[in-house]
PDB file of C-alpha atoms in Angstrom:
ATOM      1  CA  UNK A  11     101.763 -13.319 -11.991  1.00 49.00           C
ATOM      2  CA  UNK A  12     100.268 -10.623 -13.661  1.00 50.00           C
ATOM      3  CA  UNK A  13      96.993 -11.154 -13.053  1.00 53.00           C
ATOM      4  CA  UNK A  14      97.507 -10.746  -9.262  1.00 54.00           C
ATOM      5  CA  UNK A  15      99.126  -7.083 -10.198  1.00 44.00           C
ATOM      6  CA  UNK A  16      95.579  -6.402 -11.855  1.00 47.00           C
ATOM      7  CA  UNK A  17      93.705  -6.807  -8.622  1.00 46.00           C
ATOM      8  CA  UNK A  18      96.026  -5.564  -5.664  1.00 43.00           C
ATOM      9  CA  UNK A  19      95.455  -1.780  -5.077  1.00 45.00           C
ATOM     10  CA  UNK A  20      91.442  -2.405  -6.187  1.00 46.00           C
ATOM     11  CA  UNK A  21      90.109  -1.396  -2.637  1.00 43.00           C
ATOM     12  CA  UNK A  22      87.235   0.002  -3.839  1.00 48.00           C
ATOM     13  CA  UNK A  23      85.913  -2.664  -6.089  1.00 60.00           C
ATOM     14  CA  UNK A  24      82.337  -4.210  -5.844  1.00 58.00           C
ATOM     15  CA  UNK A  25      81.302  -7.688  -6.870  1.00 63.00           C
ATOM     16  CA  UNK A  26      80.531  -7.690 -10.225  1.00 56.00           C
ATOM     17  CA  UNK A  27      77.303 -10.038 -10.975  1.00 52.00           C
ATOM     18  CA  UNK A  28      78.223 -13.432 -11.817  1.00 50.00           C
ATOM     19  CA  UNK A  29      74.689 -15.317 -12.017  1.00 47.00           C
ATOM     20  CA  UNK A  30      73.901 -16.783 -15.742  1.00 46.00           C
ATOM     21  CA  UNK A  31      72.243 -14.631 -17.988  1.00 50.00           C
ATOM     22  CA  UNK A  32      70.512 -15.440 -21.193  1.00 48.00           C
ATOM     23  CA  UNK A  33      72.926 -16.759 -23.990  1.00 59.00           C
ATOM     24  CA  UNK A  34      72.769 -18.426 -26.858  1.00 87.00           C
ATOM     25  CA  UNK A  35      74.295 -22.015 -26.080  1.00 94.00           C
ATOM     26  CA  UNK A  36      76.574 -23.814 -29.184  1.00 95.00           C
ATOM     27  CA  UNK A  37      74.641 -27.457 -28.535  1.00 95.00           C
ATOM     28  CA  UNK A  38      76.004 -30.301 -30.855  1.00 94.00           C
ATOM     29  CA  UNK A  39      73.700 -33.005 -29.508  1.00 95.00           C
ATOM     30  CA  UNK A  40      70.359 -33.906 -28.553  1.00 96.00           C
ATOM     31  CA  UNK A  41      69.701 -33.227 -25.332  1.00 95.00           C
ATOM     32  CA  UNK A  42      66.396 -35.185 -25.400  1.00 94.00           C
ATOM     33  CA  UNK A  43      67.773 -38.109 -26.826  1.00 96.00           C
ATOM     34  CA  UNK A  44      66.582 -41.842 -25.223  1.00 96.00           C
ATOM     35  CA  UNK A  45      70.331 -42.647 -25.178  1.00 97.00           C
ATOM     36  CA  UNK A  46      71.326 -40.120 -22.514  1.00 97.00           C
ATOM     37  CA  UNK A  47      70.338 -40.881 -18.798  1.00 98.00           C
ATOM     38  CA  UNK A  48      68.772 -39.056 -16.617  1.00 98.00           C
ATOM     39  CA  UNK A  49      71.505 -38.150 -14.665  1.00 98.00           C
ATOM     40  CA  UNK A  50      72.673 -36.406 -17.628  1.00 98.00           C
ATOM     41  CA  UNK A  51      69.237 -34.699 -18.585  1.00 98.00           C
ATOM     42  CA  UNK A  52      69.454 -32.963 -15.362  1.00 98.00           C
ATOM     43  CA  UNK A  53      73.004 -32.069 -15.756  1.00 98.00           C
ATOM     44  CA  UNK A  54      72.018 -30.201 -19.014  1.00 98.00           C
ATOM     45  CA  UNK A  55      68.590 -28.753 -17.271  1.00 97.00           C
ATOM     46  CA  UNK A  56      70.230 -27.073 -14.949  1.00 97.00           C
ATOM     47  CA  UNK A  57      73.150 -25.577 -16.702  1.00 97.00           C
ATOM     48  CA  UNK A  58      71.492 -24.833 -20.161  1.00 96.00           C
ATOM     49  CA  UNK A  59      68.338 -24.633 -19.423  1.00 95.00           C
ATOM     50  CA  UNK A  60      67.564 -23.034 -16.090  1.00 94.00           C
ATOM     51  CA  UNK A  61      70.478 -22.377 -13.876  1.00 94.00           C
ATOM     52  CA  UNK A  62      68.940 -20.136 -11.551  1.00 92.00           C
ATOM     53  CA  UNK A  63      68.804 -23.224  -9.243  1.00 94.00           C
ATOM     54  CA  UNK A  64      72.529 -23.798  -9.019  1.00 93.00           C
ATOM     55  CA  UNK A  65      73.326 -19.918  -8.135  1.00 88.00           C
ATOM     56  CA  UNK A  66      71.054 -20.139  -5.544  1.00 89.00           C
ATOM     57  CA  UNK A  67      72.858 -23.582  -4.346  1.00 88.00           C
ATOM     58  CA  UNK A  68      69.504 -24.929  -4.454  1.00 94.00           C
ATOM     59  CA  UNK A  69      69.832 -27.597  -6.926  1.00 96.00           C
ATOM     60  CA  UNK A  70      71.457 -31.510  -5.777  1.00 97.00           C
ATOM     61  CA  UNK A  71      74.194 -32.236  -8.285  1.00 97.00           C
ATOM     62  CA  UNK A  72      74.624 -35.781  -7.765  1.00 98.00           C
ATOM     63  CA  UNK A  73      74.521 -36.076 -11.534  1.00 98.00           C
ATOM     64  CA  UNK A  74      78.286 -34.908 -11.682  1.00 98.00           C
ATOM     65  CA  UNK A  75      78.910 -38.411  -9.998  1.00 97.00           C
ATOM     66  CA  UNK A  76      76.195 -40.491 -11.841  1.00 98.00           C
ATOM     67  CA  UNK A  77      76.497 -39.365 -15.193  1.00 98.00           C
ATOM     68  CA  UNK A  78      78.674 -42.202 -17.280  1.00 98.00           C
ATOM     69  CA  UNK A  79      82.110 -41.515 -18.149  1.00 98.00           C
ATOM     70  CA  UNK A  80      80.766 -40.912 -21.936  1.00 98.00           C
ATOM     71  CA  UNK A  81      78.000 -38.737 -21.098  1.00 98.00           C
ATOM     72  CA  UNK A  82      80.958 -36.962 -18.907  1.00 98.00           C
ATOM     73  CA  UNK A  83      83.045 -36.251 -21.692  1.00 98.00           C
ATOM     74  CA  UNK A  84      79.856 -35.090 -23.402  1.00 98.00           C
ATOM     75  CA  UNK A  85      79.085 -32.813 -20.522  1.00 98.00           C
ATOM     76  CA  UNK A  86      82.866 -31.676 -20.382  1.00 98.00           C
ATOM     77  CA  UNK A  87      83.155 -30.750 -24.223  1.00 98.00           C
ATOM     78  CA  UNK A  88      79.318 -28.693 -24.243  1.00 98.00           C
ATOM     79  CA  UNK A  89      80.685 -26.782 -21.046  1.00 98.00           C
ATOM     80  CA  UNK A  90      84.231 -25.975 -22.721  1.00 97.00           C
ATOM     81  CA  UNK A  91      82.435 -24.775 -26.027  1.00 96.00           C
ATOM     82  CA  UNK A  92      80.581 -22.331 -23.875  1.00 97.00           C
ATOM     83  CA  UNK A  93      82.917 -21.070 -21.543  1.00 96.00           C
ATOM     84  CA  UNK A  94      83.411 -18.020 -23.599  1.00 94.00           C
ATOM     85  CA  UNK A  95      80.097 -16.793 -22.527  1.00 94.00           C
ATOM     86  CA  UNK A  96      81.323 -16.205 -19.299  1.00 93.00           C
ATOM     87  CA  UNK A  97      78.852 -17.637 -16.818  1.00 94.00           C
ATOM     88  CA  UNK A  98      79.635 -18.607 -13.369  1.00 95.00           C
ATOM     89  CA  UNK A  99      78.045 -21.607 -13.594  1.00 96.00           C
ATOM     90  CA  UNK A 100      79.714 -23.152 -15.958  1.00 97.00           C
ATOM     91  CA  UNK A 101      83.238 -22.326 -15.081  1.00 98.00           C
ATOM     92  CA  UNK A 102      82.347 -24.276 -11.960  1.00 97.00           C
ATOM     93  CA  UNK A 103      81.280 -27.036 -13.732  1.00 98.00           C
ATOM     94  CA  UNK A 104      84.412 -27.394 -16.052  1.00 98.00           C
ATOM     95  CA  UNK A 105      86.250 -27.559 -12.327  1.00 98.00           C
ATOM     96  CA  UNK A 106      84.145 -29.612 -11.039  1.00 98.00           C
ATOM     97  CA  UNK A 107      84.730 -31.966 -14.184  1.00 98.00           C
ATOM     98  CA  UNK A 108      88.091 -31.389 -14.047  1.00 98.00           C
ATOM     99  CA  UNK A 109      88.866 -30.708 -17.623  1.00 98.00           C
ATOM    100  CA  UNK A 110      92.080 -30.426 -18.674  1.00 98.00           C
ATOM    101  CA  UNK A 111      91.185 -29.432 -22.263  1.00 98.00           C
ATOM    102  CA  UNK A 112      89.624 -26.433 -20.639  1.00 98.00           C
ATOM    103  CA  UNK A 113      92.395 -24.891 -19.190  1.00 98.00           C
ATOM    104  CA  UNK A 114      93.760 -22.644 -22.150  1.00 98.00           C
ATOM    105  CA  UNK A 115      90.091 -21.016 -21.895  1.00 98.00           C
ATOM    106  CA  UNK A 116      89.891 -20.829 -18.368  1.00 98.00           C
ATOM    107  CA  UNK A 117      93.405 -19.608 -18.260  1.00 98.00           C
ATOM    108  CA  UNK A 118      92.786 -16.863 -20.812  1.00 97.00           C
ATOM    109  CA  UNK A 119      89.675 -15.838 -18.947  1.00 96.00           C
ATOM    110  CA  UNK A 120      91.215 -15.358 -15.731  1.00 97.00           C
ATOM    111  CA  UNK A 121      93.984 -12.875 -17.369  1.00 96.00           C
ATOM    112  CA  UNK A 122      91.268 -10.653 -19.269  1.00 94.00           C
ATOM    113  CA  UNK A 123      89.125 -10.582 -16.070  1.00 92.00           C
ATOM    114  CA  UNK A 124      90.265  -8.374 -13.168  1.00 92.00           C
ATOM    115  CA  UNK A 125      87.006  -8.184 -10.928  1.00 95.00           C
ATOM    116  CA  UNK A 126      87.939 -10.385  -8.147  1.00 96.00           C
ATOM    117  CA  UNK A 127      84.491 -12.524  -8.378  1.00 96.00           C
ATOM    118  CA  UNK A 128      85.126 -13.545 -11.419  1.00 96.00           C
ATOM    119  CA  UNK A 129      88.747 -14.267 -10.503  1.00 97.00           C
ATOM    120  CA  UNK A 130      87.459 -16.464  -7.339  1.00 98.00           C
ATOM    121  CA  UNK A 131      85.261 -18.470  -9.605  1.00 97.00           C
ATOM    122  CA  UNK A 132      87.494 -18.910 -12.534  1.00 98.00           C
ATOM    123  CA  UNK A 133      90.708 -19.342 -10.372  1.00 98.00           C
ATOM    124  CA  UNK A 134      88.761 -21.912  -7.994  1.00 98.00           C
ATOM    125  CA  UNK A 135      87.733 -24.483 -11.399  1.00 98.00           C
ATOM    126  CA  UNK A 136      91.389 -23.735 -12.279  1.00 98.00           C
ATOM    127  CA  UNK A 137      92.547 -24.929  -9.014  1.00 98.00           C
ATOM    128  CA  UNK A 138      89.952 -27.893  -8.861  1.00 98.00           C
ATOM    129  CA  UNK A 139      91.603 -28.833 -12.070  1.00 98.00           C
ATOM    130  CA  UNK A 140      95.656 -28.542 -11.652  1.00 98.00           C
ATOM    131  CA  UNK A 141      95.870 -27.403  -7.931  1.00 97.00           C
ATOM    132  CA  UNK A 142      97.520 -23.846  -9.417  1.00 97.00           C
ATOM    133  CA  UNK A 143      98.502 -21.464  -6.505  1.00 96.00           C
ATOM    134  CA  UNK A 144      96.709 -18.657  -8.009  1.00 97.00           C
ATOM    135  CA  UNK A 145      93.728 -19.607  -5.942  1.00 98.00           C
ATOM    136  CA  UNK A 146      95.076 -19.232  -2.338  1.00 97.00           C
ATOM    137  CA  UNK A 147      96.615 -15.859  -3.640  1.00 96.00           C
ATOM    138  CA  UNK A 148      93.255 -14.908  -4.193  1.00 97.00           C
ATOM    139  CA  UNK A 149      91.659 -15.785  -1.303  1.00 97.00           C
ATOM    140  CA  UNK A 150      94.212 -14.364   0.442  1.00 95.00           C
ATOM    141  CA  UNK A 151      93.378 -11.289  -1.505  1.00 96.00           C
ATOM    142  CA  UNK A 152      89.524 -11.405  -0.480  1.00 96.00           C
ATOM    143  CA  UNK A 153      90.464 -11.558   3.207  1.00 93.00           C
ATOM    144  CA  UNK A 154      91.921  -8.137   2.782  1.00 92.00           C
ATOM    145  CA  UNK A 155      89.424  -6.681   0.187  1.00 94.00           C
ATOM    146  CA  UNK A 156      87.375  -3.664   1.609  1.00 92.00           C
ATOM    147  CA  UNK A 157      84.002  -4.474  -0.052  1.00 95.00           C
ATOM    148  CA  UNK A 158      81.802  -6.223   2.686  1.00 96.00           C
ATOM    149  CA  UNK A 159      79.853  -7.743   0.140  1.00 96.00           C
ATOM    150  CA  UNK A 160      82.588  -9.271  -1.934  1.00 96.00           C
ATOM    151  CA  UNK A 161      84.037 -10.941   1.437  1.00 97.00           C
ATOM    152  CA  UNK A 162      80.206 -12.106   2.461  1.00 96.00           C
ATOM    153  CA  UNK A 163      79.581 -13.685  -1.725  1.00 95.00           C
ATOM    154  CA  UNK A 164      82.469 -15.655  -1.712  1.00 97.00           C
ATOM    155  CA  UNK A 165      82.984 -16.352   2.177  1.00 97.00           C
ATOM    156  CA  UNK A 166      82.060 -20.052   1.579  1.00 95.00           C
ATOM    157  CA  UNK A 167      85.595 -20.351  -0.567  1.00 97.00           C
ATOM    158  CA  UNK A 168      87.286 -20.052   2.245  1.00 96.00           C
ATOM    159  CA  UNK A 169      87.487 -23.200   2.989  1.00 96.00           C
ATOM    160  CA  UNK A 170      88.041 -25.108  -0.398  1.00 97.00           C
ATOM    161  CA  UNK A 171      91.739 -25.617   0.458  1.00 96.00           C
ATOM    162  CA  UNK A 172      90.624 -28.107   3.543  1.00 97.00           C
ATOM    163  CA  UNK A 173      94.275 -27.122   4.866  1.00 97.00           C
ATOM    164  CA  UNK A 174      95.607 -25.393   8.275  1.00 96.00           C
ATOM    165  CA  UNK A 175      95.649 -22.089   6.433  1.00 96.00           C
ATOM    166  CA  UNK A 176      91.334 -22.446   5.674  1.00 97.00           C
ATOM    167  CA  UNK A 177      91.115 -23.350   9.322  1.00 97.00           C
ATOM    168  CA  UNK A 178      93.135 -19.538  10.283  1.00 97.00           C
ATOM    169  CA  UNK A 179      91.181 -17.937   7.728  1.00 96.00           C
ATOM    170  CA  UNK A 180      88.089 -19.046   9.461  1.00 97.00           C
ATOM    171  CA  UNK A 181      89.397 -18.054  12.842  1.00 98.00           C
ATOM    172  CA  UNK A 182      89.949 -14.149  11.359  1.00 97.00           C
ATOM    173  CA  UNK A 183      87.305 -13.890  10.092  1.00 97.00           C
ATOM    174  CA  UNK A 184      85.653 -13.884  13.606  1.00 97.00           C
ATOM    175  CA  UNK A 185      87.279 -10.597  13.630  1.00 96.00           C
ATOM    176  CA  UNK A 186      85.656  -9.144  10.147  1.00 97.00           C
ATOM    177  CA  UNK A 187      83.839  -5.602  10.093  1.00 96.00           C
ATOM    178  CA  UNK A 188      81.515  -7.008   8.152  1.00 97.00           C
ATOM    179  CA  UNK A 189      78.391  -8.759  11.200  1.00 97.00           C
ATOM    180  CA  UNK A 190      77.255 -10.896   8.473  1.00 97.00           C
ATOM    181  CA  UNK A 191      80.681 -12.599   7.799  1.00 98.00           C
ATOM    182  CA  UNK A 192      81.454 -12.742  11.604  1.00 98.00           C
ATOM    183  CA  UNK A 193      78.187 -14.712  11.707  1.00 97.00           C
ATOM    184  CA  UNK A 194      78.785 -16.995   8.968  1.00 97.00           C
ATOM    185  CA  UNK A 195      82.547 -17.695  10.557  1.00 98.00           C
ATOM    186  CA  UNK A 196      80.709 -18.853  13.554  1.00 97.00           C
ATOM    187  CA  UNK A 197      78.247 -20.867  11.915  1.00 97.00           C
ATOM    188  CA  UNK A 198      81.141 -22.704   9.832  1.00 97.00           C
ATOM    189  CA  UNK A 199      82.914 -23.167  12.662  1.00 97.00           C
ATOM    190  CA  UNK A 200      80.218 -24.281  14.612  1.00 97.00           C
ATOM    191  CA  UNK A 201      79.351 -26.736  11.856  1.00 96.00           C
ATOM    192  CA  UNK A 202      82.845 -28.036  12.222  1.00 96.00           C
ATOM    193  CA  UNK A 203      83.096 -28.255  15.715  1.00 95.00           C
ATOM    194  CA  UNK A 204      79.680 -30.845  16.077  1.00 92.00           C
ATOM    195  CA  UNK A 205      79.903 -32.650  12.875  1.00 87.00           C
ATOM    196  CA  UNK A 206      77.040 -31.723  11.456  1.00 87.00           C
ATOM    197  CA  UNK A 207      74.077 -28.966  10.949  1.00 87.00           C
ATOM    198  CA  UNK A 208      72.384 -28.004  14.245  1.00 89.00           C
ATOM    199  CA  UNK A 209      69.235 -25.643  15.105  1.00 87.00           C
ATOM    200  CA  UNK A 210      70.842 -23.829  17.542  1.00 91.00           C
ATOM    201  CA  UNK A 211      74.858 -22.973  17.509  1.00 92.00           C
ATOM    202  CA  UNK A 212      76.545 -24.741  20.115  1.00 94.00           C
ATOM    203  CA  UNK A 213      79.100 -22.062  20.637  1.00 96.00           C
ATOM    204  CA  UNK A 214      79.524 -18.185  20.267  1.00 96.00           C
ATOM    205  CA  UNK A 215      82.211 -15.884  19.133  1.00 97.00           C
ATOM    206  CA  UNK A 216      83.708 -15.530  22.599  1.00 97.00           C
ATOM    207  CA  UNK A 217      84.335 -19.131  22.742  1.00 97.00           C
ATOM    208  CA  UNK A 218      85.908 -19.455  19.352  1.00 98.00           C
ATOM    209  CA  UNK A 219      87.998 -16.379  19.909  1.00 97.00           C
ATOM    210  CA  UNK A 220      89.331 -18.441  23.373  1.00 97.00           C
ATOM    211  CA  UNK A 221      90.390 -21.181  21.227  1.00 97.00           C
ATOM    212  CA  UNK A 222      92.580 -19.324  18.358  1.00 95.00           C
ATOM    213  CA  UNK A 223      95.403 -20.402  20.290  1.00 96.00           C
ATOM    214  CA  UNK A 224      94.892 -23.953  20.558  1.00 97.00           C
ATOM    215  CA  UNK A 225      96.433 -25.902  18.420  1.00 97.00           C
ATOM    216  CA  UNK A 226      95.054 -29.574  19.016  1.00 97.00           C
ATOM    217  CA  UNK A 227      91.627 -27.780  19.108  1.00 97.00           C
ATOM    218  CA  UNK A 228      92.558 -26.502  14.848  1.00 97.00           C
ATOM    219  CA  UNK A 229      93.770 -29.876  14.280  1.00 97.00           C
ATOM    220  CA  UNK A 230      90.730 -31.409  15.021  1.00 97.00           C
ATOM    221  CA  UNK A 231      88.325 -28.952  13.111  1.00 97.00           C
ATOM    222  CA  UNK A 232      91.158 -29.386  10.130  1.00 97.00           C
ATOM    223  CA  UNK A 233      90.711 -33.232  10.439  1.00 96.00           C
ATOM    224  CA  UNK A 234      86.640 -32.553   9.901  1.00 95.00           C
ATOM    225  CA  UNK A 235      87.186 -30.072   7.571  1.00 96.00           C
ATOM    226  CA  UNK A 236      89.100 -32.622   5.051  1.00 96.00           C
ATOM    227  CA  UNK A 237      85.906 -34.954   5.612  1.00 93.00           C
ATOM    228  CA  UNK A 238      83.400 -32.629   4.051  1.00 91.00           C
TER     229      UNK A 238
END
């Protein structure tokens, strides 16, 4: 694909800013109006009001789930007549709603962009979407990229494909130059390992490292993986 021509050879690129900025939204409706819920008032708040809360993975969006499959299509068609705008935020969204109407304009998006953040967040709500292939090819593509930042904003992709080849991502990236993505690896893995959050990391990079080779040990933390 094209697109993947665009970015190979780009060693020296940096990630290019992807929080919202100030736009003005096309709105056909009234966000304020009795017959929406409240699910729905919070799904517009924090995507056309204030989404500083969402970049910052701050905000709970349990209103993706609770909204009703009207007010969905609502939120689905005010996200798709914005996507032009370009904000991160609501490219996720259209993934995360899994529009198919959206495609075309996620689709043209991804072949006029060629920074590779905004091809990670436009290829992953393509992917969420139609399961395209693009999106392993570009994680694949920010495992090898040279900025330390770009690996450390998007490290948390990683494992979106919940499949053997997030688990041997993980594992390299024990291995990264960068000391903050080394640390998050171990966290994640960590995370996996116990099942949940803890205070204090069961296990350091040594021990992971020791384990790259064992495959029943992989299987397991896939097995967890697919149950986040």
């Amino acid at each position: 694909m094209g697109i993947l021509k665009n970015i190979f050879g780009k060693k020296a690129e940096t990630v290019e800013k992807t929080t919202p900025k100030v736009s003005e939204y096309f709105i056909d409706i009234d966000p304020n109006s009795d017959s929406l819920s409240k699910a729905f008032k919070d799904f517009y708040k924090n995507h056309f009001i204030n989404a500083y809360g969402l970049s910052r993975n701050e905000v709970d969006t349990y209103f993706f789930n609770s909204m009703s499959e009207n007010e969905k299509e609502i939120a689905k068609r005010l996200i798709r007549q914005n996507l032009k705008l370009r904000q991160s935020h609501l490219f996720k969204a259209a993934g995360i709603l899994k529009d198919k109407q959206a495609l075309p304009i996620l689709y043209d998006q991804l072949n006029t962009n060629t920074n590779l953040s905004w091809l990670l967040v436009i290829g992953q709500a393509i992917w969420r979407i139609n399961g395209d292939d693009i999106y392993p090819k570009l994680l694949s593509q920010l495992k090898e990229h040279s900025s330390d930042t770009m690996r450390e904003a998007h490290f948390d992709q990683i494992v979106d494909l919940k499949n053997k080849e997030s688990i041997e991502m993980l594992f390299s990236y024990l291995s990264d130059k960068s000391r903050l993505v080394q640390y998050m690896a171990i966290s994640k893995l960590n995370f996996l390992s116990a099942g949940k959050h803890e205070q204090k990391q069961r296990y350091d990079k040594k021990y992971f490292m020791e384990k790259k080779t064992d495959e029943k040990f992989k299987n397991d933390l896939l097995e967890k993986l697919k149950k986040t």
